[in-house]
């Protein structure tokens, strides 16, 4: 039924989303003008812009998941990662640029969560662009004051005995959380473990998937 | 919108610890024009035309109303543009002329883009 527009649900059971074909906005008009001027002035080229978009699109949470899984299975790498996460992830072949990356390890007693109260600083060169909620007023305002309440909204309820550490990012320091390895995954390969690592578990607003559901 | 009547020593963007509602869960897919804004920022700053601090200065000076009424990449293109003009990469007259030309091409983003 390719032309049946009467249903509000797609065949997958999700609501249809509106097409992205709104009238040209003032800011889109400015983006086109700025881009063309930069190309004409020789600052950049259309090819360079496309390549930069492709490079950014290629960065995604799977990169971070591979880092976490390796830290869980390779003690020497884990030590390197905690010492200098920029160098350790670069050594794995990820193009993390000049970004200073700091890895924060969750343990049985300590849970780390990352925010940027001033703007939207995020380990984008490893995990890709941040989710919309990360840039919201609510997340930026509340996480440093009532982290447990914020975490509960994400479905993460921690025992009172767990210390919660909140890390406020800056343009020069980006954090990635290394979640605790789930119990019941002894002997798993790094690839199998990586499938348990979610984006939110590397921000600290989530936990890895349970091995039972993977 | 938060309306402070007293000065508490911080600017509007310094929002850590202030009261706010539930964290929103909506997520949108990045549109091509937004990815292009992101790319222009990375390329132009990477080539030394301005810095991430310059980007943030303009974003913060736009004020709280812009934060509430403009989308993330709308604010970014406004700031990228302001920084490039300040850096002397092009003039406001060149921008105005080009924006008119862009709008004259057609009513949608696809039509106004000439690839």
Coordinates of C-alpha atoms in Angstrom, one line a residue:
Chain A
X1 CA 0.0 0.0 0.0
X2 CA 2.6 2.6 -1.0
X3 CA 0.0 5.3 -1.5
X4 CA -2.2 4.7 1.5
X5 CA -1.9 7.8 3.6
X6 CA -4.9 7.1 5.8
X7 CA -3.0 5.2 8.5
X8 CA -1.1 7.2 11.1
X9 CA 1.2 4.3 11.8
X10 CA 3.9 3.0 9.5
X11 CA 4.1 -0.8 8.8
X12 CA 6.7 -1.0 11.6
X13 CA 4.1 0.3 14.0
X14 CA 5.7 3.8 14.5
X15 CA 4.0 7.0 13.7
X16 CA 4.9 8.6 10.4
X17 CA 7.1 11.7 10.8
X18 CA 6.5 14.7 8.7
X19 CA 8.6 15.2 5.6
X20 CA 11.5 17.5 5.8
X21 CA 10.3 19.9 3.1
X22 CA 9.3 23.0 4.8
X23 CA 9.6 26.4 3.1
X24 CA 13.1 27.9 3.1
X25 CA 13.9 29.6 6.4
X26 CA 15.9 32.7 7.0
X27 CA 18.7 30.7 8.7
X28 CA 18.8 28.1 5.9
X29 CA 19.1 31.0 3.4
X30 CA 22.0 32.3 5.5
X31 CA 23.7 28.9 5.6
X32 CA 23.6 28.6 1.8
X33 CA 24.9 32.2 1.4
X34 CA 27.7 31.7 3.9
X35 CA 28.7 28.4 2.3
X36 CA 28.8 29.8 -1.2
X37 CA 30.8 32.9 0.0
X38 CA 33.3 30.6 1.7
X39 CA 33.8 28.6 -1.4
X40 CA 34.1 31.7 -3.6
X41 CA 36.6 33.3 -1.3
X42 CA 38.7 30.1 -1.4
X43 CA 38.3 29.3 2.3
X44 CA 36.9 25.9 1.5
X45 CA 35.5 23.7 -1.3
X46 CA 32.2 21.9 -1.8
X47 CA 34.2 18.6 -1.7
X48 CA 35.8 19.6 1.6
X49 CA 32.4 20.3 3.2
X50 CA 31.0 17.0 1.9
X51 CA 34.0 15.1 3.3
X52 CA 33.6 16.8 6.7
X53 CA 29.9 15.8 6.8
X54 CA 30.8 12.3 5.9
X55 CA 33.6 12.2 8.6
X56 CA 31.1 13.5 11.2
X57 CA 28.4 11.0 10.1
X58 CA 30.9 8.2 10.5
X59 CA 31.4 9.0 14.1
X60 CA 28.9 7.2 16.3
X61 CA 28.4 5.4 19.6
X62 CA 29.6 2.1 18.1
X63 CA 33.1 3.7 18.1
X64 CA 32.8 4.3 21.9
X65 CA 31.3 0.9 22.4
X66 CA 34.4 -0.7 20.8
X67 CA 36.6 1.4 23.2
X68 CA 34.6 0.3 26.2
X69 CA 34.6 -3.4 25.2
X70 CA 38.4 -3.3 24.7
X71 CA 38.8 -1.7 28.1
X72 CA 36.8 -4.5 29.6
X73 CA 38.9 -7.2 28.0
X74 CA 42.4 -5.7 27.7
X75 CA 43.9 -4.6 31.1
X76 CA 46.9 -2.8 29.5
X77 CA 44.5 -0.8 27.2
X78 CA 42.3 0.0 30.1
X79 CA 45.3 1.5 32.0
X80 CA 46.3 3.5 28.9
X81 CA 42.7 4.7 28.4
X82 CA 42.4 5.9 32.0
X83 CA 45.8 7.6 31.7
X84 CA 45.2 9.4 28.4
X85 CA 41.9 8.6 26.5
X86 CA 42.8 10.8 23.5
X87 CA 46.0 8.9 22.9
X88 CA 44.4 5.5 23.6
X89 CA 41.5 6.0 21.3
X90 CA 43.7 7.5 18.6
X91 CA 45.8 4.4 18.8
X92 CA 42.7 2.3 18.1
X93 CA 42.4 4.3 14.8
X94 CA 39.6 6.7 15.7
X95 CA 40.0 10.2 14.3
X96 CA 39.4 12.1 17.5
X97 CA 41.3 15.2 16.3
X98 CA 42.8 17.6 18.9
X99 CA 40.0 16.9 21.4
X100 CA 41.2 16.2 25.0
X101 CA 39.2 13.1 26.0
X102 CA 39.0 11.9 29.6
X103 CA 37.7 8.4 30.4
X104 CA 35.7 8.0 33.7
X105 CA 35.4 4.4 35.0
X106 CA 32.2 3.3 36.7
X107 CA 32.7 0.8 39.6
X108 CA 30.6 -1.0 42.0
X109 CA 30.7 2.0 44.3
X110 CA 30.9 4.9 41.9
X111 CA 28.7 6.1 39.0
X112 CA 29.9 9.0 36.7
X113 CA 27.6 11.2 34.6
X114 CA 28.6 13.9 32.1
X115 CA 26.9 17.2 31.4
X116 CA 27.9 20.6 29.9
X117 CA 26.2 23.3 31.9
X118 CA 27.5 26.2 29.9
X119 CA 26.8 24.9 26.3
X120 CA 26.9 21.5 24.6
X121 CA 30.4 20.2 24.9
X122 CA 30.4 16.4 24.1
X123 CA 32.9 13.8 23.0
X124 CA 31.6 14.3 19.5
X125 CA 34.8 13.1 17.8
X126 CA 34.3 9.7 19.3
X127 CA 30.5 9.3 19.8
X128 CA 29.2 11.6 17.0
X129 CA 26.8 14.5 17.6
X130 CA 25.1 14.7 21.0
X131 CA 21.4 13.8 21.5
X132 CA 19.0 16.8 21.6
X133 CA 18.3 16.3 25.3
X134 CA 22.0 16.7 26.2
X135 CA 21.7 20.3 24.9
X136 CA 18.4 21.0 26.7
X137 CA 17.9 23.5 29.5
X138 CA 16.5 20.8 31.7
X139 CA 19.5 18.5 31.5
X140 CA 22.1 21.3 31.7
X141 CA 20.4 22.9 34.7
X142 CA 19.4 20.0 36.8
X143 CA 22.1 17.4 36.4
X144 CA 24.6 19.2 38.6
X145 CA 22.0 19.8 41.3
X146 CA 19.8 16.7 41.4
X147 CA 21.7 14.0 39.4
X148 CA 19.8 11.1 41.0
X149 CA 16.4 12.6 40.0
X150 CA 17.7 13.2 36.4
X151 CA 19.0 9.6 36.2
X152 CA 15.7 8.3 37.5
X153 CA 14.0 10.0 34.5
X154 CA 16.3 8.0 32.3
X155 CA 15.3 4.8 34.1
X156 CA 18.6 4.6 36.1
X157 CA 18.0 4.2 39.9
X158 CA 21.2 3.7 41.9
X159 CA 21.5 2.5 45.5
X160 CA 22.1 5.2 48.0
X161 CA 25.5 3.6 48.7
X162 CA 26.7 4.4 45.2
X163 CA 28.6 7.7 44.9
X164 CA 27.4 9.8 41.9
X165 CA 30.0 12.0 40.3
X166 CA 28.9 14.7 37.9
X167 CA 31.5 16.0 35.4
X168 CA 30.9 19.4 33.8
X169 CA 32.5 19.4 30.4
X170 CA 34.3 22.3 28.8
X171 CA 35.3 23.1 25.2
X172 CA 38.8 21.8 26.1
X173 CA 37.8 18.7 28.2
X174 CA 35.4 16.1 27.0
X175 CA 34.4 13.1 29.1
X176 CA 33.4 9.5 28.2
X177 CA 32.1 7.1 30.8
X178 CA 33.4 3.6 30.9
X179 CA 30.4 1.7 32.3
X180 CA 30.9 -1.2 34.6
X181 CA 31.0 -4.6 32.8
X182 CA 27.7 -6.4 33.3
X183 CA 27.8 -9.6 35.4
X184 CA 27.4 -12.8 33.5
X185 CA 29.6 -11.8 30.6
X186 CA 32.7 -13.8 31.6
X187 CA 34.5 -15.2 28.6
X188 CA 32.6 -13.0 26.1
X189 CA 34.5 -11.6 23.1
X190 CA 35.1 -7.8 22.8
X191 CA 32.7 -7.7 19.8
X192 CA 29.9 -9.4 21.8
X193 CA 30.5 -7.1 24.7
X194 CA 30.4 -4.0 22.5
X195 CA 26.8 -4.8 21.5
X196 CA 25.8 -4.3 25.2
X197 CA 27.3 -0.7 25.3
X198 CA 24.7 2.0 24.6
X199 CA 25.3 5.7 23.9
X200 CA 23.6 6.7 27.2
X201 CA 25.8 4.3 29.2
X202 CA 28.8 6.3 27.9
X203 CA 27.2 9.6 29.0
X204 CA 26.2 8.1 32.3
X205 CA 22.5 8.4 31.9
X206 CA 22.2 4.7 31.1
X207 CA 23.6 1.3 31.9
X208 CA 24.8 -1.3 29.5
X209 CA 22.3 -3.8 28.3
X210 CA 21.8 -6.9 30.3
X211 CA 23.5 -10.0 28.8
X212 CA 20.1 -11.8 29.1
X213 CA 18.4 -9.4 26.6
X214 CA 21.3 -9.1 24.2
Chain B
X1 CA 11.5 31.6 30.5
X2 CA 13.4 32.5 33.6
X3 CA 13.0 36.2 34.6
X4 CA 15.6 37.2 37.2
X5 CA 15.0 40.5 38.8
X6 CA 18.3 40.3 40.8
X7 CA 21.8 39.9 39.4
X8 CA 23.2 36.7 40.8
X9 CA 26.6 37.1 39.3
X10 CA 26.1 34.8 36.3
X11 CA 24.9 35.2 32.7
X12 CA 21.9 33.4 31.3
X13 CA 23.9 30.6 29.7
X14 CA 25.5 29.6 33.0
X15 CA 22.5 27.5 33.9
X16 CA 24.0 24.7 36.1
X17 CA 21.9 24.3 39.3
X18 CA 18.9 26.4 38.2
X19 CA 15.4 24.9 38.4
X20 CA 13.9 23.3 35.2
X21 CA 11.3 20.8 34.2
X22 CA 11.7 17.2 33.0
X23 CA 14.5 16.4 30.5
X24 CA 12.8 16.3 27.1
X25 CA 13.0 13.0 25.2
X26 CA 12.2 14.1 21.7
X27 CA 15.0 13.6 19.2
X28 CA 15.1 15.0 15.6
X29 CA 17.2 13.7 12.7
X30 CA 19.8 16.3 11.7
X31 CA 18.9 17.9 8.4
X32 CA 21.5 18.4 5.6
X33 CA 21.5 22.1 6.2
X34 CA 22.3 21.5 9.9
X35 CA 25.2 19.1 9.0
X36 CA 26.5 21.8 6.7
X37 CA 26.5 24.4 9.4
X38 CA 28.4 22.0 11.6
X39 CA 30.9 21.3 8.8
X40 CA 31.3 25.1 8.1
X41 CA 32.1 25.7 11.8
X42 CA 34.7 22.9 11.9
X43 CA 36.4 23.9 8.6
X44 CA 36.4 27.7 9.2
X45 CA 37.6 27.4 12.8
X46 CA 40.1 24.7 11.8
X47 CA 41.6 27.1 9.3
X48 CA 42.0 29.8 11.9
X49 CA 39.3 32.3 10.8
X50 CA 37.8 32.2 14.3
X51 CA 37.9 30.0 17.5
X52 CA 35.4 28.0 19.4
X53 CA 35.5 30.8 22.0
X54 CA 34.5 33.2 19.3
X55 CA 31.6 30.9 18.4
X56 CA 30.5 30.8 22.0
X57 CA 30.9 34.5 22.6
X58 CA 28.3 35.3 20.0
X59 CA 26.0 32.5 21.1
X60 CA 26.1 33.8 24.6
X61 CA 25.7 37.5 23.6
X62 CA 22.5 36.5 21.6
X63 CA 20.9 36.1 24.9
X64 CA 18.3 33.9 26.5
X65 CA 15.5 34.8 24.0
X66 CA 17.5 33.3 21.1
X67 CA 18.1 30.2 23.2
X68 CA 14.3 29.8 23.6
X69 CA 13.2 30.7 20.1
X70 CA 15.9 29.6 17.7
X71 CA 17.1 26.0 17.1
X72 CA 20.6 24.9 17.9
X73 CA 22.0 25.2 14.4
X74 CA 20.1 28.4 13.7
X75 CA 22.0 29.9 16.5
X76 CA 25.2 28.3 15.2
X77 CA 24.9 29.7 11.7
X78 CA 24.1 33.2 13.1
X79 CA 27.3 33.0 15.2
X80 CA 29.5 31.5 12.4
X81 CA 28.3 34.3 10.1
X82 CA 29.0 37.0 12.7
X83 CA 32.5 35.6 13.3
X84 CA 33.3 35.4 9.6
X85 CA 32.3 39.0 9.1
X86 CA 34.3 40.1 12.0
X87 CA 37.3 38.2 10.6
X88 CA 36.9 40.1 7.4
X89 CA 36.2 36.9 5.3
X90 CA 33.3 38.7 3.6
X91 CA 31.3 41.9 4.2
X92 CA 27.7 42.4 5.4
X93 CA 27.0 43.8 1.9
X94 CA 28.2 40.6 0.3
X95 CA 26.1 38.6 2.6
X96 CA 23.0 40.6 2.0
X97 CA 23.5 40.4 -1.8
X98 CA 24.1 36.6 -1.7
X99 CA 21.1 36.0 0.6
X100 CA 18.8 37.8 -1.8
X101 CA 20.2 35.8 -4.7
X102 CA 19.6 32.5 -2.7
X103 CA 16.0 33.4 -1.9
X104 CA 15.3 34.3 -5.5
X105 CA 16.1 30.8 -6.6
X106 CA 13.0 29.1 -5.1
X107 CA 10.8 28.6 -2.1
X108 CA 12.4 25.5 -0.7
X109 CA 15.9 24.6 0.6
X110 CA 16.5 22.2 -2.3
X111 CA 15.6 24.8 -4.9
X112 CA 17.6 27.6 -3.2
X113 CA 20.7 25.4 -3.1
X114 CA 22.7 25.4 -6.2
X115 CA 25.1 22.4 -6.0

